[in-house]
Structures are given as structure tokens and as C-alpha cells.
PDB file of C-alpha atoms and ligand atoms in Angstrom:
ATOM      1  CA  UNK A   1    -138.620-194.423  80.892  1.00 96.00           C
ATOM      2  CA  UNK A   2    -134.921-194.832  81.714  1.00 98.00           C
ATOM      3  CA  UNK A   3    -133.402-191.898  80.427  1.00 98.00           C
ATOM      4  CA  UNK A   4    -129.279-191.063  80.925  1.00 98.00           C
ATOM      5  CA  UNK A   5    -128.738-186.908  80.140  1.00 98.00           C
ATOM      6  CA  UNK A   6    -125.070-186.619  78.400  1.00 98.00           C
ATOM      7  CA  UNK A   7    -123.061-183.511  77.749  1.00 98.00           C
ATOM      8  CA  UNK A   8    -119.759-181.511  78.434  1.00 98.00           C
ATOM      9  CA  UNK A   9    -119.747-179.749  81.740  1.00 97.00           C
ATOM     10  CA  UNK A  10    -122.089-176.648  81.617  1.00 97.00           C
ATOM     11  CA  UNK A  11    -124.229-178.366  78.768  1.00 98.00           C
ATOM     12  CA  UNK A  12    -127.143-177.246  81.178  1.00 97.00           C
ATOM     13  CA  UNK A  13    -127.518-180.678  82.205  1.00 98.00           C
ATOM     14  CA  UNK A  14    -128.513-180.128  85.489  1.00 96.00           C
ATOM     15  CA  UNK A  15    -130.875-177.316  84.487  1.00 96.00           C
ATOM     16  CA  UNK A  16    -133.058-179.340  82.347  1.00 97.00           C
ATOM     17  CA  UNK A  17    -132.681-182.961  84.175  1.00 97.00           C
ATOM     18  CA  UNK A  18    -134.631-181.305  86.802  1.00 95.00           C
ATOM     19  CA  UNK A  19    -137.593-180.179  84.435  1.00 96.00           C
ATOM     20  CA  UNK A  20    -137.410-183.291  82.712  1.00 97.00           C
ATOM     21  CA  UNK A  21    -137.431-185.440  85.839  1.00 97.00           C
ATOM     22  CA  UNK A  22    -140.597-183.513  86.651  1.00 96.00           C
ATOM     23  CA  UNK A  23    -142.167-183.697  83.598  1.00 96.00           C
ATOM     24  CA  UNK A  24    -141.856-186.959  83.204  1.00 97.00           C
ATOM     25  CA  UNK A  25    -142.482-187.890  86.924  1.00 97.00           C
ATOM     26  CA  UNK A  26    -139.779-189.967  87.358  1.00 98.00           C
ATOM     27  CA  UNK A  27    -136.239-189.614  89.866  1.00 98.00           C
ATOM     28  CA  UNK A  28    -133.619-187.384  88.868  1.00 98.00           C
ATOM     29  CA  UNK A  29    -130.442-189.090  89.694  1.00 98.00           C
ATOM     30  CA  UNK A  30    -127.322-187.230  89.457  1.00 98.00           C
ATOM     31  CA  UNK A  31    -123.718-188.433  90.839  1.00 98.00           C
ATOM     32  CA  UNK A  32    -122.215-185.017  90.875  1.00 96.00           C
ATOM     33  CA  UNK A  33    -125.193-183.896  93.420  1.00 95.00           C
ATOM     34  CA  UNK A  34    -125.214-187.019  95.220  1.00 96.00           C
ATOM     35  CA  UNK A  35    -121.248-186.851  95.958  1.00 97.00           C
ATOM     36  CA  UNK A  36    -121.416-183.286  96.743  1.00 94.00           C
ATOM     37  CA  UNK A  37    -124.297-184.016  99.619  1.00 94.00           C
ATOM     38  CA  UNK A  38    -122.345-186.500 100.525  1.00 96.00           C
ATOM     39  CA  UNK A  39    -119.320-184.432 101.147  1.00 95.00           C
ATOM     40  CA  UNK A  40    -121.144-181.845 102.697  1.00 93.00           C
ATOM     41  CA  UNK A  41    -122.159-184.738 105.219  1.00 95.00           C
ATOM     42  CA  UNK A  42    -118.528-185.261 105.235  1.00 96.00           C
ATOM     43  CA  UNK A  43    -118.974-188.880 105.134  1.00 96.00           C
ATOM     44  CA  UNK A  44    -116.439-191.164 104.368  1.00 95.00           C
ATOM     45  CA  UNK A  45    -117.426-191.400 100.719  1.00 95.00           C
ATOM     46  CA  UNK A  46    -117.774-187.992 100.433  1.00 96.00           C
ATOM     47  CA  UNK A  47    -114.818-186.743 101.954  1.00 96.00           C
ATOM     48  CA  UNK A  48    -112.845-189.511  99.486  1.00 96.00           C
ATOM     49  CA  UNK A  49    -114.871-187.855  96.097  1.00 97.00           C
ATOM     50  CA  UNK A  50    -114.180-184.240  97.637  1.00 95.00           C
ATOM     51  CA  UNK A  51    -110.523-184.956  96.592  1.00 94.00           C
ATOM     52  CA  UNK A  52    -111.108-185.752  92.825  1.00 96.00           C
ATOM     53  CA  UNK A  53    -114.140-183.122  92.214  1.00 96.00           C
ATOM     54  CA  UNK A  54    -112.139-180.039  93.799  1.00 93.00           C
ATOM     55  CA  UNK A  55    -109.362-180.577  91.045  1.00 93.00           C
ATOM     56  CA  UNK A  56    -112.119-181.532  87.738  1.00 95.00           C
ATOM     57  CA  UNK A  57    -111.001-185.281  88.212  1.00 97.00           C
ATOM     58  CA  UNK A  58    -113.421-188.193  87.682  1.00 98.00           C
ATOM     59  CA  UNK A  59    -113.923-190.130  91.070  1.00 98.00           C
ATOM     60  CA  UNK A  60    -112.582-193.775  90.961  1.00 98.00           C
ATOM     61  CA  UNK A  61    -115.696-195.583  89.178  1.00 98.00           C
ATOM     62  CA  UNK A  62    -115.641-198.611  91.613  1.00 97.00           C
ATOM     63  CA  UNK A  63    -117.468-195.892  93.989  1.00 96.00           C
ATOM     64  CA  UNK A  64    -119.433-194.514  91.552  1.00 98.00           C
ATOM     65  CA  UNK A  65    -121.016-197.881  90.517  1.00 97.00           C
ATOM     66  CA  UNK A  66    -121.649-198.927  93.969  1.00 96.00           C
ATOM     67  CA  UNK A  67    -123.273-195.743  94.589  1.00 96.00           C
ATOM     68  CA  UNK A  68    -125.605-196.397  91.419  1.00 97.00           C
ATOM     69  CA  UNK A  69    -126.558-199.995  92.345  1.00 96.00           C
ATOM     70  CA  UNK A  70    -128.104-198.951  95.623  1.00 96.00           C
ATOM     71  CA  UNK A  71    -129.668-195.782  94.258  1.00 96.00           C
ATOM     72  CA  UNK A  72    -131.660-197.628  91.713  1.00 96.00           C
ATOM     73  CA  UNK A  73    -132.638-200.604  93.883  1.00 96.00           C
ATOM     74  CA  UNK A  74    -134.452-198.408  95.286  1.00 97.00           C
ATOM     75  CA  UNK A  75    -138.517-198.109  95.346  1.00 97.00           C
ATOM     76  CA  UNK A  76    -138.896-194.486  93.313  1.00 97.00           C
ATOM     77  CA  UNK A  77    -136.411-196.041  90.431  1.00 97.00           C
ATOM     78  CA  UNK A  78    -139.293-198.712  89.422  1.00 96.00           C
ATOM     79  CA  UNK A  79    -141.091-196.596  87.181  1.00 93.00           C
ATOM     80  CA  UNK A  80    -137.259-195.381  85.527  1.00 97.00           C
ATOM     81  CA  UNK A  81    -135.367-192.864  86.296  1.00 98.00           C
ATOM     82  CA  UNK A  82    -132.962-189.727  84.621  1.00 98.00           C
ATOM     83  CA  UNK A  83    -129.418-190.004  85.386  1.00 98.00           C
ATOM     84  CA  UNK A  84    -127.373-186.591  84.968  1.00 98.00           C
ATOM     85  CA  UNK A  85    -123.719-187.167  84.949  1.00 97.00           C
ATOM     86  CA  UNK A  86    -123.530-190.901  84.812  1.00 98.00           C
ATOM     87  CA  UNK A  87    -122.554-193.036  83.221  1.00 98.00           C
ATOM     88  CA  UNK A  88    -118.990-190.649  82.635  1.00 98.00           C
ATOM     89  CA  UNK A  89    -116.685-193.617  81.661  1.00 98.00           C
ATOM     90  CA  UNK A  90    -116.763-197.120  78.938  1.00 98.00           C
ATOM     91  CA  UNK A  91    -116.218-199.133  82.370  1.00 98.00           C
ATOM     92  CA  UNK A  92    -119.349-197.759  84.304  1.00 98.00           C
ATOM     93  CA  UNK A  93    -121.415-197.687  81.442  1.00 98.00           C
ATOM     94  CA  UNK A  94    -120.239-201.445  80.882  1.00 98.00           C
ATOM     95  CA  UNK A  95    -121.560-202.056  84.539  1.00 98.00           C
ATOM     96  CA  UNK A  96    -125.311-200.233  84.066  1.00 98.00           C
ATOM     97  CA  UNK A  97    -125.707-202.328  81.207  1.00 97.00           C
ATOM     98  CA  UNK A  98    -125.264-205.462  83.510  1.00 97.00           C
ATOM     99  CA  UNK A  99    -128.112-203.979  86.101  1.00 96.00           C
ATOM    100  CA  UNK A 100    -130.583-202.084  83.839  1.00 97.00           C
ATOM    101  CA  UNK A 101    -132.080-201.572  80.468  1.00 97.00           C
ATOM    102  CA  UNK A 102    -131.706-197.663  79.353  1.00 98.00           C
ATOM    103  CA  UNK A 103    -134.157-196.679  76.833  1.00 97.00           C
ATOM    104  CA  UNK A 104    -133.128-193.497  75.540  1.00 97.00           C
ATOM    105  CA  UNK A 105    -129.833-191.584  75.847  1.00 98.00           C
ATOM    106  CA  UNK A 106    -129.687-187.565  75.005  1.00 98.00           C
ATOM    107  CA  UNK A 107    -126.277-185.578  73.846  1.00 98.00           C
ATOM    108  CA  UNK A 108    -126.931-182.068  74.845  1.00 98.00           C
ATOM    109  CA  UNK A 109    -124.183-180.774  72.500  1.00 98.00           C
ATOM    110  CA  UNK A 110    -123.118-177.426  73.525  1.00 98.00           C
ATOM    111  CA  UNK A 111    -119.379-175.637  72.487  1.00 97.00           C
ATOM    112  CA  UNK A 112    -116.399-175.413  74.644  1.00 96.00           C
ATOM    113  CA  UNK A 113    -116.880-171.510  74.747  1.00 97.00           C
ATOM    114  CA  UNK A 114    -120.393-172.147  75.804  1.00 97.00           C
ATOM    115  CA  UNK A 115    -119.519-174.270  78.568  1.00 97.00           C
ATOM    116  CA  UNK A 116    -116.887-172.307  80.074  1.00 97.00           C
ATOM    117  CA  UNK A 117    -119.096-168.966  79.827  1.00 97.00           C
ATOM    118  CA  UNK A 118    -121.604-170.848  81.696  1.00 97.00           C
ATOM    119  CA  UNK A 119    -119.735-172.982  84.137  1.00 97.00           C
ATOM    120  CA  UNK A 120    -117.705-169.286  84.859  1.00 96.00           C
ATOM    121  CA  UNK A 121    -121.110-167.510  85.587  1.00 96.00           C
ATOM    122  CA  UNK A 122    -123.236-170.488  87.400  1.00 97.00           C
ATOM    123  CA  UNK A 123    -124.448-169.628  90.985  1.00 96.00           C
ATOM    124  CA  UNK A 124    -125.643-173.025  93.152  1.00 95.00           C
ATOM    125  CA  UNK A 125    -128.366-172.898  96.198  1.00 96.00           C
ATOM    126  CA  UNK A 126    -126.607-173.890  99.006  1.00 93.00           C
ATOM    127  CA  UNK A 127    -130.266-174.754 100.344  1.00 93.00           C
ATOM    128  CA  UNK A 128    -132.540-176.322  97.289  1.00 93.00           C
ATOM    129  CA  UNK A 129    -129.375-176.362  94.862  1.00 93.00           C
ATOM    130  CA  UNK A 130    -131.482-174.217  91.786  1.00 95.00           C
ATOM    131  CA  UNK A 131    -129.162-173.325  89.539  1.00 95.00           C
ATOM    132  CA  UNK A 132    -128.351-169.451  88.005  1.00 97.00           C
ATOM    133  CA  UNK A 133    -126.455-167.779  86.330  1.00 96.00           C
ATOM    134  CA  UNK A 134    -125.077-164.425  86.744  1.00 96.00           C
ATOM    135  CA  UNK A 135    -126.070-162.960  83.205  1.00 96.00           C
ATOM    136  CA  UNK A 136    -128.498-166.075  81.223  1.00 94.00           C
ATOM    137  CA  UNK A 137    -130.472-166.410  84.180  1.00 94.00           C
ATOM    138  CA  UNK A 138    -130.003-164.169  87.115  1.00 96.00           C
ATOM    139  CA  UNK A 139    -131.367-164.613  90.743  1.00 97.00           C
ATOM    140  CA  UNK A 140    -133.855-161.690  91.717  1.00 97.00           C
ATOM    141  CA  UNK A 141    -131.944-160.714  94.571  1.00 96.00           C
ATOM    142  CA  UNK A 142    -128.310-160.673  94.211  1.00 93.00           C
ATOM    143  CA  UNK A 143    -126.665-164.156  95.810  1.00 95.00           C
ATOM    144  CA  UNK A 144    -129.911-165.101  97.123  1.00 98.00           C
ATOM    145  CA  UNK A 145    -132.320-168.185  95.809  1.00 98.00           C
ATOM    146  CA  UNK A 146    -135.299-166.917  94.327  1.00 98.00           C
ATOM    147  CA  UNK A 147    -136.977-170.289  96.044  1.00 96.00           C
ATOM    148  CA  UNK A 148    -135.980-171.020  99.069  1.00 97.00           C
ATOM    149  CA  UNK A 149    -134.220-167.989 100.360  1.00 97.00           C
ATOM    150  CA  UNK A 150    -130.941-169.889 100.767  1.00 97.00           C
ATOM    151  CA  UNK A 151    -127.293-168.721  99.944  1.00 97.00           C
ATOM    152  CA  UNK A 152    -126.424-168.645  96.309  1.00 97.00           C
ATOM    153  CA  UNK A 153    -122.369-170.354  95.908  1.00 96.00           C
ATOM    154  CA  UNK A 154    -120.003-170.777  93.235  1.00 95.00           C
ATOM    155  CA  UNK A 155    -118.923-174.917  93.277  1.00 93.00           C
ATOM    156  CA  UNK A 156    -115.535-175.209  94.087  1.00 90.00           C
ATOM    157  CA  UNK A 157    -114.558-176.887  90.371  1.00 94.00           C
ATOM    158  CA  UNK A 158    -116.553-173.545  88.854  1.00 95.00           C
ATOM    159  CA  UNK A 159    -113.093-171.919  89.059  1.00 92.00           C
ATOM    160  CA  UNK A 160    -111.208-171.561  85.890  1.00 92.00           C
ATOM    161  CA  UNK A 161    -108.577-174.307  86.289  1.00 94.00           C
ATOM    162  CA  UNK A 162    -110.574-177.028  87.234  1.00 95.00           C
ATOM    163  CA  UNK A 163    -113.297-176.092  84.660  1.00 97.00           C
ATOM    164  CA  UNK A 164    -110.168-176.731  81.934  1.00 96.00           C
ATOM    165  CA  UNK A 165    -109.474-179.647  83.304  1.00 97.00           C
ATOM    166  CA  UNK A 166    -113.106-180.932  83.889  1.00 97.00           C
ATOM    167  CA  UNK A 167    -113.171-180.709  79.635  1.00 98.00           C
ATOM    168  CA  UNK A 168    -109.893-182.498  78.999  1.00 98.00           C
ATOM    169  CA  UNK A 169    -111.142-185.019  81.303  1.00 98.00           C
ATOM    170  CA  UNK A 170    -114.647-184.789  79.248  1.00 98.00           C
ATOM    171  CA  UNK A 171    -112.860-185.351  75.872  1.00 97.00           C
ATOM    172  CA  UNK A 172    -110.677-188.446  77.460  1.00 98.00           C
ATOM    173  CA  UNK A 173    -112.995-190.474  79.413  1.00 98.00           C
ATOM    174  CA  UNK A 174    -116.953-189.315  78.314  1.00 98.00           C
ATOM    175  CA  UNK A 175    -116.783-188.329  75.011  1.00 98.00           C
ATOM    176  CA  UNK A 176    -116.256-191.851  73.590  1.00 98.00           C
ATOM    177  CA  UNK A 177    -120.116-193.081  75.124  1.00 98.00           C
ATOM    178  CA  UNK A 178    -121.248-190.662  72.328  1.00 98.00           C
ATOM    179  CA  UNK A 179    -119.908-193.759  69.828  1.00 98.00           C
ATOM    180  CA  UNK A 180    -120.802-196.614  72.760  1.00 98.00           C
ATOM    181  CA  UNK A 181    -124.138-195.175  72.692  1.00 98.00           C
ATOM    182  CA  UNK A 182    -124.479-194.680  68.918  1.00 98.00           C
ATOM    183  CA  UNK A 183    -123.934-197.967  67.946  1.00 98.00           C
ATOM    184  CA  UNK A 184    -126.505-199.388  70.191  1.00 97.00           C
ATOM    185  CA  UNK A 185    -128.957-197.343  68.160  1.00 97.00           C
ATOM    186  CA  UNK A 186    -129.980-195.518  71.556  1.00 97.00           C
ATOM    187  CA  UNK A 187    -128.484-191.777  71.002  1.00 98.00           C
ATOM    188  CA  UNK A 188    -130.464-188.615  70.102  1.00 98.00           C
ATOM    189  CA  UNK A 189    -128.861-184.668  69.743  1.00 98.00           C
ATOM    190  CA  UNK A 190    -129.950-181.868  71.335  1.00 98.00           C
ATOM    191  CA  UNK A 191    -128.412-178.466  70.582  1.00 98.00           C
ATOM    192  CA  UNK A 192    -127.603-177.277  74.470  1.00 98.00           C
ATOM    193  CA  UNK A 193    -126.565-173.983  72.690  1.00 97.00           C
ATOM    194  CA  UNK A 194    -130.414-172.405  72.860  1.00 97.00           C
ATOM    195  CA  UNK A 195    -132.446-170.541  74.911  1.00 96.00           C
ATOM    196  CA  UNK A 196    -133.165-173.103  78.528  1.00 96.00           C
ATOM    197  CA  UNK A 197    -136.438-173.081  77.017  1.00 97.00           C
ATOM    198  CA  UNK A 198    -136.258-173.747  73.943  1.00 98.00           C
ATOM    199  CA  UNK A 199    -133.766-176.769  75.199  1.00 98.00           C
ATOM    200  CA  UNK A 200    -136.749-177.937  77.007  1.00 98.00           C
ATOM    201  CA  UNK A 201    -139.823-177.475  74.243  1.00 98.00           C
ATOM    202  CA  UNK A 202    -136.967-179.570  72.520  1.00 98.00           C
ATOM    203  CA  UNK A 203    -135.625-182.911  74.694  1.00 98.00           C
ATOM    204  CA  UNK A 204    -139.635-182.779  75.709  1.00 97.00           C
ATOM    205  CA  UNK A 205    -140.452-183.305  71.953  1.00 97.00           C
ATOM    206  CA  UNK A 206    -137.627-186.027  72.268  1.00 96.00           C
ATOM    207  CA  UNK A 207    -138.743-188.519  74.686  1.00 93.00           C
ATOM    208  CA  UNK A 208    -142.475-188.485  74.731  1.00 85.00           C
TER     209      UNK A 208
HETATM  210  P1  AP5 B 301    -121.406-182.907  87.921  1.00 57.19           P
HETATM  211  O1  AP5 B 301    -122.080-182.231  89.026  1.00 57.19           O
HETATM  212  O2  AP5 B 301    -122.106-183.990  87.189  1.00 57.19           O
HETATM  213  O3  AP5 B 301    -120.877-181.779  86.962  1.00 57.19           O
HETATM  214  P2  AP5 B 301    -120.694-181.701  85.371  1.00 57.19           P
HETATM  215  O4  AP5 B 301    -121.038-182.873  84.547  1.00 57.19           O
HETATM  216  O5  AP5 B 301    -119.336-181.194  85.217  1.00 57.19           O
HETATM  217  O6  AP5 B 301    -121.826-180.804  84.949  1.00 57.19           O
HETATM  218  P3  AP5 B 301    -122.196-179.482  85.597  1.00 57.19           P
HETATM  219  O7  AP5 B 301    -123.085-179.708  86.789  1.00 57.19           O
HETATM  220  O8  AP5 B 301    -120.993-178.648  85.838  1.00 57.19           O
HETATM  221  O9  AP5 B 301    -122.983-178.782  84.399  1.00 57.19           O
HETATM  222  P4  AP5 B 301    -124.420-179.048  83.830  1.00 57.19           P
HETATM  223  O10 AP5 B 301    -124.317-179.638  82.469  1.00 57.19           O
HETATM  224  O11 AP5 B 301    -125.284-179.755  84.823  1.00 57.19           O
HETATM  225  O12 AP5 B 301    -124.888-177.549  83.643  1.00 57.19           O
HETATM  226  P5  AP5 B 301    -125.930-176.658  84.510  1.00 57.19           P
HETATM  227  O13 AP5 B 301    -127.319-177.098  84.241  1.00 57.19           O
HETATM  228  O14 AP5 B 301    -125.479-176.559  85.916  1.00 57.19           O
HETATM  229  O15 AP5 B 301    -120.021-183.540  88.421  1.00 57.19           O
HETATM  230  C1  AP5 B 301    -119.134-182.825  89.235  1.00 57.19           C
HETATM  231  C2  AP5 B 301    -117.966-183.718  89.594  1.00 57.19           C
HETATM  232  O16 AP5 B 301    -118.438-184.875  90.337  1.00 57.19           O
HETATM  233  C3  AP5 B 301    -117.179-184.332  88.421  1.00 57.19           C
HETATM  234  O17 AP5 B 301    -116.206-183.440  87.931  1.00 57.19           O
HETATM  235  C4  AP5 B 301    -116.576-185.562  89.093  1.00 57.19           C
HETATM  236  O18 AP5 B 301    -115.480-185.234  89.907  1.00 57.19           O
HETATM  237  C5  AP5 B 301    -117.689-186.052  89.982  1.00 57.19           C
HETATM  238  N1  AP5 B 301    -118.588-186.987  89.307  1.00 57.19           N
HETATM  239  C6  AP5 B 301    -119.911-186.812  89.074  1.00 57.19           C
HETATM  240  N2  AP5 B 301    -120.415-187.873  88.437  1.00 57.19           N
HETATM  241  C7  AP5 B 301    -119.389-188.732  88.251  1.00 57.19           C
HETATM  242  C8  AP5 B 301    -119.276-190.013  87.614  1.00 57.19           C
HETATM  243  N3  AP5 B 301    -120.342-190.610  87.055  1.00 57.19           N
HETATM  244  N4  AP5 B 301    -118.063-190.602  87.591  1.00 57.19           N
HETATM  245  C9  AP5 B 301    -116.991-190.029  88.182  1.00 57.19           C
HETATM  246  N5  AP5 B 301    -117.026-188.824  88.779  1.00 57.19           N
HETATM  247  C10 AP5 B 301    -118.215-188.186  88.815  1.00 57.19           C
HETATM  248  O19 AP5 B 301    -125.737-175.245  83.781  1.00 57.19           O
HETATM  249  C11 AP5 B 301    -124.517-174.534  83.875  1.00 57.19           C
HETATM  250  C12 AP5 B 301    -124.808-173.036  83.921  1.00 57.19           C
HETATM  251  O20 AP5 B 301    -125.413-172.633  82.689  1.00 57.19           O
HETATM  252  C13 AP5 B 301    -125.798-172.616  85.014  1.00 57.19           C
HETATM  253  O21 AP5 B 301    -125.397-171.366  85.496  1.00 57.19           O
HETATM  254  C14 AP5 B 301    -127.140-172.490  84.286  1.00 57.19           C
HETATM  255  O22 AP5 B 301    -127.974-171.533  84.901  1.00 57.19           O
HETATM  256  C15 AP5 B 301    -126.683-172.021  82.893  1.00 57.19           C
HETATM  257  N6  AP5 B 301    -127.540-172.524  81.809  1.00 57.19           N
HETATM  258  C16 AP5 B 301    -128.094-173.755  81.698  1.00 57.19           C
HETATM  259  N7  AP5 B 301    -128.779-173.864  80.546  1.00 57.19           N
HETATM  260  C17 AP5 B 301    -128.657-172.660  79.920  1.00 57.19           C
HETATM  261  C18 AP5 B 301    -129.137-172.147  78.675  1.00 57.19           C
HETATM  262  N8  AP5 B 301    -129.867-172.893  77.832  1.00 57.19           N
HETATM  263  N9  AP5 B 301    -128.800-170.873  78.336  1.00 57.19           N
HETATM  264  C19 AP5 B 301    -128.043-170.118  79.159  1.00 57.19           C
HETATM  265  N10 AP5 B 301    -127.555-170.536  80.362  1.00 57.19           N
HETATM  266  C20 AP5 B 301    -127.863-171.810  80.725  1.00 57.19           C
END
């Protein structure tokens, strides 16, 4: 099953890709992760993508296709994959279409106000990167991961201005693969806006 996860930032994306992924046993690919490793590493990729993310900009998509076509050459991507966070623009999605099939793709629809109430209260894992949030779901231990014991963080573009920009740049440059993605007959809705489990009982009930 090759699955791509859509939604504005804070959707809970991340948060469900990873059950999903699980469930489904197949590779949970997401760009945001991938470029933040990769600046961590402070590689030269990374240190170019740290730019753009810090300030809720899209990285250039000539690196974010590259970075796709390797990922999915690889073994684990044979029996599909989830991507989370790609394709974000007409042009990249243009380019998967020319290296893969994609069977299903979700819209976890969520408001604005429920974005930016999450986005403003999400806690990252420095260690496993599990995700939190200060009041929907809270860490046992304040700033620590319930899993691994690692450092709980807030992401650099988690602060208030780049989280408004991160949505204007939603509205300009993702929104319209809703209607690329409609018209190809390949879209389903999920309302973001429940309970995380009732989000999963539901894209679970969508894809199998
Ligand atoms: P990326 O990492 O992809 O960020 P994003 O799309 O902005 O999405 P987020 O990770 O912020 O949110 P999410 O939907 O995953 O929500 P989450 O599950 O964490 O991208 C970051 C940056 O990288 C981009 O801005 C860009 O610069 C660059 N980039 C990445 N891909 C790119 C591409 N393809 N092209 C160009 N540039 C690219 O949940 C949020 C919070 O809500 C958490 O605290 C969570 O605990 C909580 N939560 C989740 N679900 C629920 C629920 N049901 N109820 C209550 N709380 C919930």
C-alpha cells in the first residue's frame, strides 16, 4: 500500500503516520523528520533546509525530490510506504507521479485554531522523536520521554511566527493537492479534529 498522509501543520500527521506505518507494516517516510536529522547531522543538505524550516518556508523542491527518489529506491519501500509531509507542492507531486503509483491519499482536515493550539503545545523527543503535547497528551514526567528517557524540545518553527507562516504557506502551495488529488479519484477525509484515537479507529477503517 502506498499511502501519502495530507494535512495543515499540527493535523496530527506525524502522530498517526507512525501508528499507521506500524499497523500496516510498511516505512514511514516523512521529509520534515528526514531534513531535521539531517540538520542535526549538520550536513550539507541539512544545514541548506535548516534555513527555510526555521522561518515556516517550504525547502526548494529540487532537494526535496532528490531526497524522495533515493529514499524509495530503497529495499524497505518495496512492499509501499506512508509519506507524511510530502508531496507539499503541484511540482513534487508532478515528479512522484513520474517514479511511483500512490494508491490512496488521506486529508486529515483539522481547523486553523486546532492547529495552532496544537503546534503551540507539541513537545518533540530529542532521542526517539514521540510526540506530546503539553495538555492533549502529556509526558509522565515533565520534559522527559515517557520511552526512551530522552529530552522533550519544542521545534524551532513551533514558535508562534513561524507557525503563521507555516499555514499561509499551507494555503499557497499544499492546499491545491486536495483538488490534484481529487480529481484523480484517489482522496479520502478524515476529521483530524477527534480524539488521537478515535483518528486512528478511523484512517484504520480507511485503508484496510
Ligand atoms: P513537517 O515536519 O512535515 O511539519 P508539518 O507538516 O508542518 O507538520 P507538523 O509535524 O508540524 O505537524 P503534524 O501534522 O505532523 O502534527 P503532529 O502529529 O506533530 O515539516 C517541517 C518543515 O520541513 C516544513 O515547514 C518545511 O520547511 C520542511 N519540509 C518538510 N517536508 C517538506 C516538503 N515535502 N517540501 C518542502 N519542505 C518540506 O501533532 C501536533 C501536536 O498535536 C502534537 O503535540 C501532538 O501530540 C498533538 N496531537 C496530535 N493528534 C492529536 C489529537 N487527535 N488530539 C489532540 N492532540 C493531538
Amino acid at each position: 500500500m502506498r499511502i501519502i498522509l495530507l494535512g495543515l501543520p499540527g493535523a496530527g500527521k506525524g502522530t498517526q503516520a507512525k501508528i499507521l506505518a506500524e499497523e500496516l507494516n510498511i516505512p514511514h517516510i516523512s521529509t520534515g523528520d528526514i531534513l531535521r536529522q539531517a540538520s542535526e547531522d549538520r550536513t550539507p543538505l541539512g544545514l541548506k533546509a535548516k534555513e527555510y524550516m526555521d522561518k515556516g518556508h517550504l525547502v526548494p523542491d529540487d532537494l526535496i525530490i532528490d531526497l524522495i527518489k533515493e529514499r524509495i529506491k530503497r529495499e524497505d519501500c518495496k512492499k509501499g510506504f506512508l509519506f507524511d509531509g510530502f508531496p507539499r507542492t503541484i511540482p513534487q507531486a508532478e515528479a512522484l507521479e513520474k517514479i511511483s503509483n500512490i494508491d490512496k491519499v488521506i486529508n486529515l482536515k483539522v481547523e486553523d485554531e486546532v492547529a495552532i493550539e496544537r503546534l503551540s503545545g507539541r513537545r518533540t523527543c530529542k532521542g526517539c522523536g514521540a510526540l506530546y503535547h503539553i495538555i492533549y497528551l502529556p509526558p509522565k514526567r515533565e520534559r522527559i520521554c515517557d520511552r526512551c528517557g530522552g529530552e522533550l524540545i519544542i521545534r524551532e518553527d513551533d514558535k508562534k511566527e513561524a507557525i503563521l507562516k507555516r499555514l499561509e504557506v499551507y494555503r499557497e502551495e499544499t492546499q491545491p493537492l486536495i483538488k490534484y488529488y481529487r480529481k484523480k479519484g484517489l482522496l479520502i477525509i478524515i476529521d483530524g479534529g477527534r480524539s488521537k484515537e478515535e483518528v486512528t479507529k478511523n484512517l484504520l477503517g480507511s485503508v484496510r
